Coordinates of N, CA and C in Angstrom, one line a residue:
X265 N -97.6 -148.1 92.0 CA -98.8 -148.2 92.8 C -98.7 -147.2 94.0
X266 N -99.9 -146.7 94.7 CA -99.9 -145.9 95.4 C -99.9 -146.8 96.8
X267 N -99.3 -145.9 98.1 CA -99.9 -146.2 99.0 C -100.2 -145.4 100.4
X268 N -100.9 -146.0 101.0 CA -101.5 -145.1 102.1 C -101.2 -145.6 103.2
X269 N -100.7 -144.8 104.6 CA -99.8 -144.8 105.7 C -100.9 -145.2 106.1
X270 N -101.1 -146.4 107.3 CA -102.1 -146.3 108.0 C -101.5 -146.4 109.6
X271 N -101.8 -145.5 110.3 CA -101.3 -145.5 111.5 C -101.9 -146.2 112.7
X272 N -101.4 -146.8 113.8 CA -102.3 -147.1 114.9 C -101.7 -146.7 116.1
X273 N -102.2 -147.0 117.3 CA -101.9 -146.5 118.6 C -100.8 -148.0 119.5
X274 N -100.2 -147.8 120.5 CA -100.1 -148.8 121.3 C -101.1 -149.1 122.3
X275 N -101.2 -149.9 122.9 CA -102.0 -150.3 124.0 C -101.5 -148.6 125.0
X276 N -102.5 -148.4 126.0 CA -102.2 -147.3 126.5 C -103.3 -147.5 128.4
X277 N -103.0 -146.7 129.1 CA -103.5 -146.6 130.5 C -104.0 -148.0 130.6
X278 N -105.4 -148.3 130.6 CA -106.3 -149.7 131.5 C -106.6 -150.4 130.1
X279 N -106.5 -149.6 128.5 CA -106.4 -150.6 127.7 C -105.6 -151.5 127.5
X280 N -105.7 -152.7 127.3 CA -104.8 -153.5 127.6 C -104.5 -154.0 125.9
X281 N -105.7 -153.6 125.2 CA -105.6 -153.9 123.6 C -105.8 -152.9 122.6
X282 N -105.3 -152.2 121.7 CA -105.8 -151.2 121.0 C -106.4 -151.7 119.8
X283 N -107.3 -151.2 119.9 CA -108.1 -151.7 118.3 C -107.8 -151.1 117.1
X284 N -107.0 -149.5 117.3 CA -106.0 -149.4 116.3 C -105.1 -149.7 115.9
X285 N -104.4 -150.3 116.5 CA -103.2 -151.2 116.2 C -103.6 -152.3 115.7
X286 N -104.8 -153.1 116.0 CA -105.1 -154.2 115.6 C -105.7 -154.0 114.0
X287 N -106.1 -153.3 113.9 CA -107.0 -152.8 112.3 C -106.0 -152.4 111.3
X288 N -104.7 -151.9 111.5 CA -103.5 -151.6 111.3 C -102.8 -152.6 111.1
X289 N -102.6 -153.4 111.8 CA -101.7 -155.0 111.4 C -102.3 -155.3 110.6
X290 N -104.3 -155.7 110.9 CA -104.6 -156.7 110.0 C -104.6 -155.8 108.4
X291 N -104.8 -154.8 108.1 CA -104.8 -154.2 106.8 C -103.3 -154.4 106.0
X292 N -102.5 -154.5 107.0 CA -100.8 -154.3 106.6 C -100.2 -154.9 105.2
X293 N -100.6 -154.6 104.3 CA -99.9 -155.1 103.1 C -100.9 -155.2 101.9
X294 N -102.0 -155.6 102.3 CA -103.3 -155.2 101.4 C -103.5 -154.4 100.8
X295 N -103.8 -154.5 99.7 CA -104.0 -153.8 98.3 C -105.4 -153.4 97.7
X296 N -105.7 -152.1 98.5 CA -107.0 -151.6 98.8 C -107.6 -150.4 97.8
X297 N -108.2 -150.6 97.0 CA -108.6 -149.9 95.9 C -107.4 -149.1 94.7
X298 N -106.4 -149.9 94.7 CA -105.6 -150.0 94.1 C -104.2 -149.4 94.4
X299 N -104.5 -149.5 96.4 CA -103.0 -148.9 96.4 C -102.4 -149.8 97.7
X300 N -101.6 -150.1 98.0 CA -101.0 -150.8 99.2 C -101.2 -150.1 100.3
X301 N -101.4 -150.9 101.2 CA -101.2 -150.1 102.6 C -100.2 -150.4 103.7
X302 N -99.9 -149.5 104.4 CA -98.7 -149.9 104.8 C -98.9 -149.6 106.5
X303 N -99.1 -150.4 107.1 CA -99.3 -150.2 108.8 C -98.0 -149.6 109.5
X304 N -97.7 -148.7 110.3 CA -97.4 -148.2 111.7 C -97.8 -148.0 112.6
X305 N -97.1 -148.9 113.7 CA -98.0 -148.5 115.2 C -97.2 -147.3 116.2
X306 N -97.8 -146.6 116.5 CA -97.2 -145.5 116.9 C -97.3 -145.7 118.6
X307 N -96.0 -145.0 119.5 CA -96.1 -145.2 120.3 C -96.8 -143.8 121.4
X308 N -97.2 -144.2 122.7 CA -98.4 -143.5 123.2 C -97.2 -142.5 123.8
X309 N -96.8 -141.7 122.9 CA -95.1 -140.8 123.2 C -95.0 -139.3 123.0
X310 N -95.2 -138.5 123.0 CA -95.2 -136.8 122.7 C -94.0 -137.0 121.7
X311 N -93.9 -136.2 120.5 CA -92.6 -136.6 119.4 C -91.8 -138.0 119.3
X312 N -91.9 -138.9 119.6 CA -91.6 -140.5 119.0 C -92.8 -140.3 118.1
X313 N -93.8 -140.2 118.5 CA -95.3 -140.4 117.7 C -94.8 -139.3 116.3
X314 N -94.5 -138.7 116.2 CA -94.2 -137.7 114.8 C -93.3 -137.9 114.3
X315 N -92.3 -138.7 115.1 CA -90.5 -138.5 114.7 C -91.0 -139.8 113.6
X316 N -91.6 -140.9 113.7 CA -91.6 -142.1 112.8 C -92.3 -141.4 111.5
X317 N -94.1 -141.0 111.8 CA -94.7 -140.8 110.7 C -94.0 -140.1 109.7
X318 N -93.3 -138.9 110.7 CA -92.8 -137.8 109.2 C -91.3 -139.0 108.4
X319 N -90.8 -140.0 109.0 CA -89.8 -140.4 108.5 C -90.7 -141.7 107.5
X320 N -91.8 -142.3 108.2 CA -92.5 -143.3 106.9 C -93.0 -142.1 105.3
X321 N -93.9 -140.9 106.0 CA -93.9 -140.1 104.8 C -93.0 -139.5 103.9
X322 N -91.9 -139.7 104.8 CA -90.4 -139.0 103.6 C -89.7 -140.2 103.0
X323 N -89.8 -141.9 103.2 CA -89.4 -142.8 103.1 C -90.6 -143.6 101.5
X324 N -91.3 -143.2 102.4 CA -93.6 -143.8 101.4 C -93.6 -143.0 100.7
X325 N -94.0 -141.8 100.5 CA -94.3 -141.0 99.8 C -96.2 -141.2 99.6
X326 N -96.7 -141.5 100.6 CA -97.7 -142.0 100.6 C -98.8 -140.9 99.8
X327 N -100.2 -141.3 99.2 CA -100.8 -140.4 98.5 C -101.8 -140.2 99.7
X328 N -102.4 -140.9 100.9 CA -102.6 -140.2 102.1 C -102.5 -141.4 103.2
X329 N -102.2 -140.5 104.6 CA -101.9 -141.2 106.0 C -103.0 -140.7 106.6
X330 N -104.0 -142.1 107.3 CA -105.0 -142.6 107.8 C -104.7 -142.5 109.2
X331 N -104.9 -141.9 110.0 CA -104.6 -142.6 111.4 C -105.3 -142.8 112.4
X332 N -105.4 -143.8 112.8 CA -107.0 -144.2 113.7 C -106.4 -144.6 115.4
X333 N -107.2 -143.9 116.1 CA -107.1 -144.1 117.7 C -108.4 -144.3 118.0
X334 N -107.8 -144.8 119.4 CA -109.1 -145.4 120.0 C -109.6 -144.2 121.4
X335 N -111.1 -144.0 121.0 CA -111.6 -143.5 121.7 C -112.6 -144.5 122.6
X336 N -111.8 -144.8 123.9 CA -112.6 -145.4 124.4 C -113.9 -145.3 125.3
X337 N -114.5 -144.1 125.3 CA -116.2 -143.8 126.0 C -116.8 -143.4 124.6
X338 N -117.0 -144.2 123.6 CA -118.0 -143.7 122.7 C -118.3 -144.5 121.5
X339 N -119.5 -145.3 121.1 CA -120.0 -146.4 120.8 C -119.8 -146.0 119.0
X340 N -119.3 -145.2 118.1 CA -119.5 -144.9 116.9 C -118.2 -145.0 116.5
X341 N -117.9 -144.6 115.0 CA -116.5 -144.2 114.5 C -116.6 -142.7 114.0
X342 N -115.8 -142.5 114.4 CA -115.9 -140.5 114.5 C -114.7 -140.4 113.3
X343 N -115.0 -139.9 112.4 CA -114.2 -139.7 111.4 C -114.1 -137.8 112.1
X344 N -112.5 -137.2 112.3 CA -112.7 -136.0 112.7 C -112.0 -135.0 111.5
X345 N -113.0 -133.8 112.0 CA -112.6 -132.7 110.7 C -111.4 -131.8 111.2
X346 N -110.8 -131.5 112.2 CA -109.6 -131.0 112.0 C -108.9 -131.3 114.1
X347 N -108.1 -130.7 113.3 CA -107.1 -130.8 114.9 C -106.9 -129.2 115.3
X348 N -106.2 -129.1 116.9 CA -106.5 -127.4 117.4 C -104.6 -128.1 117.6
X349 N -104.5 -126.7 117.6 CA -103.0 -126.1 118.3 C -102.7 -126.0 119.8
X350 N -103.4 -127.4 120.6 CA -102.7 -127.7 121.8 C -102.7 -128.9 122.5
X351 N -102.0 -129.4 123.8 CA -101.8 -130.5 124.2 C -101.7 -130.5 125.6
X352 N -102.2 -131.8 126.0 CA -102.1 -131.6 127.7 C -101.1 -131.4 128.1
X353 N -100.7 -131.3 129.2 CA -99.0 -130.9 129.6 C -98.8 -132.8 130.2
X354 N -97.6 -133.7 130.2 CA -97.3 -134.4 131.3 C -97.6 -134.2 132.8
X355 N -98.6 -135.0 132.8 CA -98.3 -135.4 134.6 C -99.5 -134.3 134.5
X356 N -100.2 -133.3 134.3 CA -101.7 -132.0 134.6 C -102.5 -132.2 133.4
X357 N -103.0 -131.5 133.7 CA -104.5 -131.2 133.3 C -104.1 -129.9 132.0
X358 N -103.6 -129.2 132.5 CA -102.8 -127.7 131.7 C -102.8 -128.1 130.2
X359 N -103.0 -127.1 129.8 CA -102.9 -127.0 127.8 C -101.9 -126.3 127.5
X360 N -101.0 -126.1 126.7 CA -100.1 -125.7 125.9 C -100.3 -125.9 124.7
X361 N -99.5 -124.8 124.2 CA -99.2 -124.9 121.9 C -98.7 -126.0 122.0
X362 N -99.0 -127.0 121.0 CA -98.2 -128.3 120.0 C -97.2 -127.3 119.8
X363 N -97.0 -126.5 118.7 CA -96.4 -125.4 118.2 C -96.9 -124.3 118.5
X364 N -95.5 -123.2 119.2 CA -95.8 -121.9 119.3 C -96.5 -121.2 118.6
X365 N -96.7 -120.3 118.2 CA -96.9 -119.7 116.7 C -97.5 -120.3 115.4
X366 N -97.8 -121.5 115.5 CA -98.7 -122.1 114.3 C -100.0 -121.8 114.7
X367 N -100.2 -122.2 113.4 CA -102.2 -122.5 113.2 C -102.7 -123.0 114.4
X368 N -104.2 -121.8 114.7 CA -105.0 -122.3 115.2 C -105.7 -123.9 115.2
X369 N -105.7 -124.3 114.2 CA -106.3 -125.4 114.0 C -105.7 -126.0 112.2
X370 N -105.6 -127.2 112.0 CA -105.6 -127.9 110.6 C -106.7 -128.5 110.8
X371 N -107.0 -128.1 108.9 CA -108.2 -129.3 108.6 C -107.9 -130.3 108.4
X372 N -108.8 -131.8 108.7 CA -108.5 -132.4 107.5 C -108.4 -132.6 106.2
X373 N -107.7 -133.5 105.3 CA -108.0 -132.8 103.8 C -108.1 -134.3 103.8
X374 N -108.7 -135.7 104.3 CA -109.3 -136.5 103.4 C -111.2 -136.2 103.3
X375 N -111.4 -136.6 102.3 CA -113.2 -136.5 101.9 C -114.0 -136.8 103.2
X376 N -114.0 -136.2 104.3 CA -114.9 -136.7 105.3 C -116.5 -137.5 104.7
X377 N -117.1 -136.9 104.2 CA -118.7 -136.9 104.0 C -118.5 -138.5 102.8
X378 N -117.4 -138.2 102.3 CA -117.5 -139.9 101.7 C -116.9 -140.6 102.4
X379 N -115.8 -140.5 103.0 CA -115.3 -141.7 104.1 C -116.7 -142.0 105.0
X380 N -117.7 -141.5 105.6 CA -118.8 -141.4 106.6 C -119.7 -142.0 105.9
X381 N -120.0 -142.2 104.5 CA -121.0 -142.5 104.1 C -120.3 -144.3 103.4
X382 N -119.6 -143.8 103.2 CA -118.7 -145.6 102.8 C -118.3 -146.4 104.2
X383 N -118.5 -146.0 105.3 CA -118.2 -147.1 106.4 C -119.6 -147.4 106.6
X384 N -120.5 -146.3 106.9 CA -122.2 -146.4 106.9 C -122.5 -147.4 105.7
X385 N -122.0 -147.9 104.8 CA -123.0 -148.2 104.0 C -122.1 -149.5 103.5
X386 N -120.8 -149.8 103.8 CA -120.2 -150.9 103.6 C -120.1 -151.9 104.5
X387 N -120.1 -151.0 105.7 CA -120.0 -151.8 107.2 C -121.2 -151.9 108.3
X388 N -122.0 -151.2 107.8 CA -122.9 -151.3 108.4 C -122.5 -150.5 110.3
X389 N -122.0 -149.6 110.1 CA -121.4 -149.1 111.5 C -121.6 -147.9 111.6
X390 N -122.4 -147.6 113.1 CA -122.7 -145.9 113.0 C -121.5 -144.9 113.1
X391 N -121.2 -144.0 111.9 CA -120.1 -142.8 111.8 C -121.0 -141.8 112.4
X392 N -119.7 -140.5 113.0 CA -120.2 -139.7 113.0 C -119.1 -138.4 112.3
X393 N -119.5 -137.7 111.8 CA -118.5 -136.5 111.1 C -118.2 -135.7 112.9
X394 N -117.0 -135.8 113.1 CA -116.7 -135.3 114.4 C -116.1 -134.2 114.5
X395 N -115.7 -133.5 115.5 CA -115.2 -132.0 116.1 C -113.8 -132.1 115.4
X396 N -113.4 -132.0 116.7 CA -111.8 -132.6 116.7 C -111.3 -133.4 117.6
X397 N -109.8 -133.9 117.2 CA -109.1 -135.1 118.1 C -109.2 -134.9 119.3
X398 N -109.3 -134.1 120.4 CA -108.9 -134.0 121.7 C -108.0 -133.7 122.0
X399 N -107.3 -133.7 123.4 CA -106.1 -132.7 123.7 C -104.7 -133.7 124.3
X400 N -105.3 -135.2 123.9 CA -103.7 -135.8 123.6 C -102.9 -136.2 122.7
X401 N -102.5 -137.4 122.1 CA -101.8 -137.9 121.2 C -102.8 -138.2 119.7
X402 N -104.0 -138.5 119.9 CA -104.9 -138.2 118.5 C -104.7 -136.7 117.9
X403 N -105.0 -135.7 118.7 CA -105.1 -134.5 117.9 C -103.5 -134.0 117.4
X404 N -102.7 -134.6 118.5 CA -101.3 -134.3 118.1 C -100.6 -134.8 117.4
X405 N -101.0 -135.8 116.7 CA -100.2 -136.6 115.7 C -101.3 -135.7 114.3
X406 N -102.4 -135.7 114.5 CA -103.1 -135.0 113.6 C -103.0 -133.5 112.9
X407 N -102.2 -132.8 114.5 CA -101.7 -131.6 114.0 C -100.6 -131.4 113.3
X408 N -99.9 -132.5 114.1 CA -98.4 -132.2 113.1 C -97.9 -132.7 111.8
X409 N -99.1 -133.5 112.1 CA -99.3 -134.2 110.4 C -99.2 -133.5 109.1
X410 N -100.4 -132.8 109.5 CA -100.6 -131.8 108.3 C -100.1 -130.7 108.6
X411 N -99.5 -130.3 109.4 CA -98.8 -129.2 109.3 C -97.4 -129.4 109.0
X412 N -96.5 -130.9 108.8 CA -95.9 -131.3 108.3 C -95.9 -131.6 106.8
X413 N -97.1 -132.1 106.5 CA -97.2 -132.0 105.3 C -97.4 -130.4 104.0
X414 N -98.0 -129.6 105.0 CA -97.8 -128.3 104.5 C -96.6 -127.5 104.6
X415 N -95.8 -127.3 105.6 CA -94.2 -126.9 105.7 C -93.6 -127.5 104.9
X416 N -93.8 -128.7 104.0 CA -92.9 -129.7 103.3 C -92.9 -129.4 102.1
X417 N -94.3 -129.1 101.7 CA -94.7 -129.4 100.2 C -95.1 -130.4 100.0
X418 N -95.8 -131.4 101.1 CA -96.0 -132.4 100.4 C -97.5 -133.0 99.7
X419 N -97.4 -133.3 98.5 CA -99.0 -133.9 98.0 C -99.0 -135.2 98.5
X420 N -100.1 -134.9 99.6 CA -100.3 -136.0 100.2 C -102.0 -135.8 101.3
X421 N -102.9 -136.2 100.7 CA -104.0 -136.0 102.3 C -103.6 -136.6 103.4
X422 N -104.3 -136.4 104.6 CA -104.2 -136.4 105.7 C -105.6 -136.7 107.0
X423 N -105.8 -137.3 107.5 CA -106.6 -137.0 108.3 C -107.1 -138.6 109.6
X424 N -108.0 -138.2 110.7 CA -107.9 -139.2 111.3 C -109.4 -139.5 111.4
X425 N -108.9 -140.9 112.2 CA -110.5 -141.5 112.6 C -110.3 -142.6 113.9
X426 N -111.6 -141.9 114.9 CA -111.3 -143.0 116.6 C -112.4 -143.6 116.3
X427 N -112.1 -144.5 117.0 CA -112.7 -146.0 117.1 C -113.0 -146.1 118.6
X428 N -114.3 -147.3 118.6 CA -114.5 -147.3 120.1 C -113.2 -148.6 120.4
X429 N -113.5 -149.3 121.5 CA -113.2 -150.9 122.0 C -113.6 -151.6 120.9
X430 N -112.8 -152.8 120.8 CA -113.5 -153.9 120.2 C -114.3 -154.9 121.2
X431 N -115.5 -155.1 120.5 CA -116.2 -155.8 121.4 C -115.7 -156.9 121.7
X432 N -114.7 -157.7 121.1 CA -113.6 -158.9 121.7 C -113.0 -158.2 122.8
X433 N -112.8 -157.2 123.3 CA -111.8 -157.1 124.2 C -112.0 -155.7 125.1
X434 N -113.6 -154.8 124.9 CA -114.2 -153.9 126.1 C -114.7 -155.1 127.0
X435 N -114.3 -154.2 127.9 CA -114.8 -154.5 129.9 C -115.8 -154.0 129.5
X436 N -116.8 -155.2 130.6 CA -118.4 -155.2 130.8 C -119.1 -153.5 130.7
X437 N -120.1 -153.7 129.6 CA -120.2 -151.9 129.9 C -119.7 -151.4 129.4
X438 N -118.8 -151.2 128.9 CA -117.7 -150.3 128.0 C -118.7 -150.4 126.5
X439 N -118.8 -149.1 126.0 CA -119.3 -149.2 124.6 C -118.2 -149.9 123.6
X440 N -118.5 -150.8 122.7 CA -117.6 -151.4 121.4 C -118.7 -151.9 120.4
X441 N -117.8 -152.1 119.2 CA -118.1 -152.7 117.8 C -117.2 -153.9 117.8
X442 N -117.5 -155.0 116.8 CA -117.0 -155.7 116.2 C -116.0 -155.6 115.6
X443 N -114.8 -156.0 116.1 CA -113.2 -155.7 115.4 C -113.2 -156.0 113.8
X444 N -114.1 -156.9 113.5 CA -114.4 -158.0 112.0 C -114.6 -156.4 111.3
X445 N -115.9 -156.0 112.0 CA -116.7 -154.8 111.3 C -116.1 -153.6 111.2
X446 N -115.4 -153.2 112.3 CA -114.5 -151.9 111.7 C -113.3 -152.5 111.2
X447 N -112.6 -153.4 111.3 CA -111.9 -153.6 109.8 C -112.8 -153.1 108.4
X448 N -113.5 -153.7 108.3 CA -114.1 -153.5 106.7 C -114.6 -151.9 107.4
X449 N -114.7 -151.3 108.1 CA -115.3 -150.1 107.6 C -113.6 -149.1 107.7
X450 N -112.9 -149.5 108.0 CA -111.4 -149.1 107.8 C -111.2 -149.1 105.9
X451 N -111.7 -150.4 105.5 CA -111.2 -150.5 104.3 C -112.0 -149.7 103.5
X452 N -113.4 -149.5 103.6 CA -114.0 -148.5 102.9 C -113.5 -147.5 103.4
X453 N -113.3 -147.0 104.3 CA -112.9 -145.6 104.3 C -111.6 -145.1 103.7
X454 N -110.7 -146.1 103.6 CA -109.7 -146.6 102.6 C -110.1 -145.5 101.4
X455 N -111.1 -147.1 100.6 CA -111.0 -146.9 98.8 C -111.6 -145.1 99.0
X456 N -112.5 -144.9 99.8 CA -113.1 -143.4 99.9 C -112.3 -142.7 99.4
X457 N -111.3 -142.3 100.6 CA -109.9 -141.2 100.5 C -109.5 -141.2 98.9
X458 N -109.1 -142.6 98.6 CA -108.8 -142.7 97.2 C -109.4 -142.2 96.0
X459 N -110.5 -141.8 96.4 CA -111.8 -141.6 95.8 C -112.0 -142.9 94.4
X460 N -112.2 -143.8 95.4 CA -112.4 -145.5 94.1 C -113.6 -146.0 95.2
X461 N -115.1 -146.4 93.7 CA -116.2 -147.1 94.4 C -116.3 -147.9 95.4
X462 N -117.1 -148.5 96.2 CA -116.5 -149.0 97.1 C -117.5 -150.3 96.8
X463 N -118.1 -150.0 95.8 CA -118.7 -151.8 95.0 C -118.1 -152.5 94.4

């Protein structure tokens, strides 16, 4: 049986809950368009965050690693097309290389336009096909991902997706969705990657 890494965040600054972590537990062991899935919650860490994944991918052999953060100022699920080659510094504002000398940017290599059209249409939730991760621990688990997966040789896709708040648990004002509902649009975007119907 196949299965697919699904990654989440820890609770981080004034969130006190991560909805990726939460979508990540609840999926943990479910057998989703014919492949298991396997939850990791990643910590909000510059390399802890990479040192685990690359060791669940060399341990799984997963056929692709999902990994969803939470974007909290923005009401949709942003499925994003690739990551850039840099990172905030600790403690500033300042950018630096993830990696010296690597790639400008990695794409994603899961099906965006089907993952976006199977959360739209199973979950009833507005996607959006997005830029890229940003310049903390989403784009940087995203870069090293696949650029992990390419230095390695490994057959495996790759790619991410942020989430707003769950409406259980955003402060007044805060844009969110229904934690019930991005679950299921987690799980279609699941069978998608897999490329298996999502009826």
């Amino acid at each position: 049986m196949k299965t697919i890494l699904l990654t989440g965040f820890e609770p981080f600054h004034s969130n006190a809950v991560n909805p990726s972590q939460l979508i990540a537990e609840r999926l943990n062991g479910e057998v989703i368009g014919g492949a298991r899935v396997v939850a990791l919650t990643l910590p909000v860490v510059f390399e802890e965050d990479t040192r685990r994944v690359f060791a669940a991918i060399e341990e799984l052999h997963p056929a692709s690693v999902i990994c969803l953060g939470l974007s909290a100022g923005t009401g949709s699920v942003d499925v994003e097309m690739f990551a850039v080659n840099h990172r905030i510094s600790e403690g500033s504002k300042a950018l630096h290389p993830i990696e010296s000398g690597g790639p400008a940017a990695y794409f994603s290599t899961l099906p965006i336009d089907k993952i976006c059209a199977a959360i739209e249409e199973r979950a009833q939730l507005p996607v959006r096909r997005h830029g890229y991760a940003g310049s903390f621990l989403c784009n940087h688990i995203l870069y090293q991902t696949l650029r992990y997966i390419e230095t390695h040789g490994i057959d495996c896709a790759a790619g991410f997706i942020h989430i707003p708040q769950s409406t259980e648990h955003a402060a007044e004002g805060q844009p969110s969705l229904p934690l019930d509902q991005m679950t299921e649009g987690i799980r279609a975007a699941i069978k998608a990657a897999l490329h298996v119907s999502i009826s």
